[in-house]
Amino acid sequence: MRHVVIDHTRTITVEEAPDPDLTGPDGAIVAIEAATICGSDLHFFDGDIPVGDGLALGHECIGRVVDTGPAVTSVAVGDRVLVSSVAGCGACVGCATGDPVTCVLGPQVFGSGMLGGCQATHVAVPAADFQLLAIPEGIDDDAALLLTDNLATGWAGASRADFRPGETVAVIGLGAVGLCAVRSAVALGAGEVLAFDPVAGRRDRALASGATCPDGPTADAVLAATAGRGAAAVIDAVAIDETLDASFAAVRAGGTVSVIGVHDLNPYPMAMLMSLFRSITLRTTTAPIQQTWGALVPRLLDGSLRTDGIITDRLPLRDAAKGYALAADRSGASLKVLLRPED
Ligand SMILES: [Zn+2]
Ligand SMILES: [Zn+2]
């Protein structure tokens, strides 16, 4: 097999590696047809998180099952599947909720050193009945890829933001996850979605998705749009100190800050006293990927949620370094890069 590896100099290469073995009787091997680069992959690329001697990257992929252990019942060899980016044991009370984050054995993430990388030709999937979903008829490749992480994360960020239909929601950061959060907030009935990103091309996509993009600093613009009260919910899809500060300043008293961006390893100095006085709810969410599929698949099939225009660049796997450079550029033109293992 071949897989994408990053080394400590942040160099991306595509390397040969031994074919993966089944992880056990409940495991499966997936021959990958397409994988995507995620904003969280860029934390390795940008050097925010150490990668040691070399790390196989990628946690978002779709493909075809080419081998299963004898205990696998929900998918069979030949099935086209999507792979949850976050894995659980599939057998505990936590996994029974559909949320691998609550797995009592601890969640594992592909392409983070815990499990193999998904930017590869093949990946071994443990507890395949829990991690794999046979791609439903009518779900295209882009939607299937976004169900492995980004749409599930945007949806979780919006559905955990506690707003009621008709209320105002702000979304900070309009990368793939932020754009999915905008579309999810619209689908969940937000009255107005105020969307913020410094890159004009990214704001354009949010505008086309039903958001408005006010000018000016985020908190000032939200306060101006809400008669000084603040938004019922702020979804922070960036989660650097500056956007977290803006989120707390833009949320109304009694509102919710819903964080789905990936902060670096440093602590964030939160103004706890002011949050207490203003009864702010802070939610931080790693998406319960498998749990979201039941809500998302019907919305994708009936068109009330769309995934068009999110994957903007398609490259062969051998051009992974070019793909990472494109993603790291965070331009208006390139939102999300797909890598397809060539024949
Ligand atoms: Zn991801
Ligand atoms: Zn579990």
Coordinates of C-alpha atoms in Angstrom, one line a residue, residues 20-31 64-70 72 75-79 81 122-125 128 132:
P20 CA -2.5 -3.4 6.7
D21 CA -3.7 -6.5 8.6
L22 CA -7.2 -7.0 10.0
T23 CA -7.2 -5.6 13.5
G24 CA -9.2 -8.5 14.8
P25 CA -12.3 -10.6 14.1
D26 CA -14.4 -7.4 14.1
G27 CA -12.1 -5.5 11.7
A28 CA -12.2 -4.7 8.0
I29 CA -9.8 -3.5 5.4
V30 CA -11.0 -0.7 3.1
A31 CA -9.4 0.0 -0.3
R64 CA -14.6 -0.4 -0.9
V65 CA -14.4 -3.2 1.7
V66 CA -11.8 -5.8 0.5
D67 CA -11.6 -7.9 3.6
T68 CA -13.5 -8.5 6.8
G69 CA -13.1 -10.5 10.0
P70 CA -15.7 -13.2 10.8
V72 CA -18.4 -8.3 10.9
V75 CA -20.9 -4.7 5.6
A76 CA -19.4 -7.2 3.3
V77 CA -16.5 -7.4 0.8
G78 CA -17.4 -5.3 -2.2
D79 CA -19.5 -2.7 -0.3
V81 CA -18.4 2.5 2.6
H122 CA -5.7 1.0 2.2
V123 CA -6.7 1.4 5.8
A124 CA -7.5 -1.2 8.6
V125 CA -10.7 -0.3 10.4
A128 CA -16.1 -2.2 11.4
L132 CA -18.4 1.9 8.6

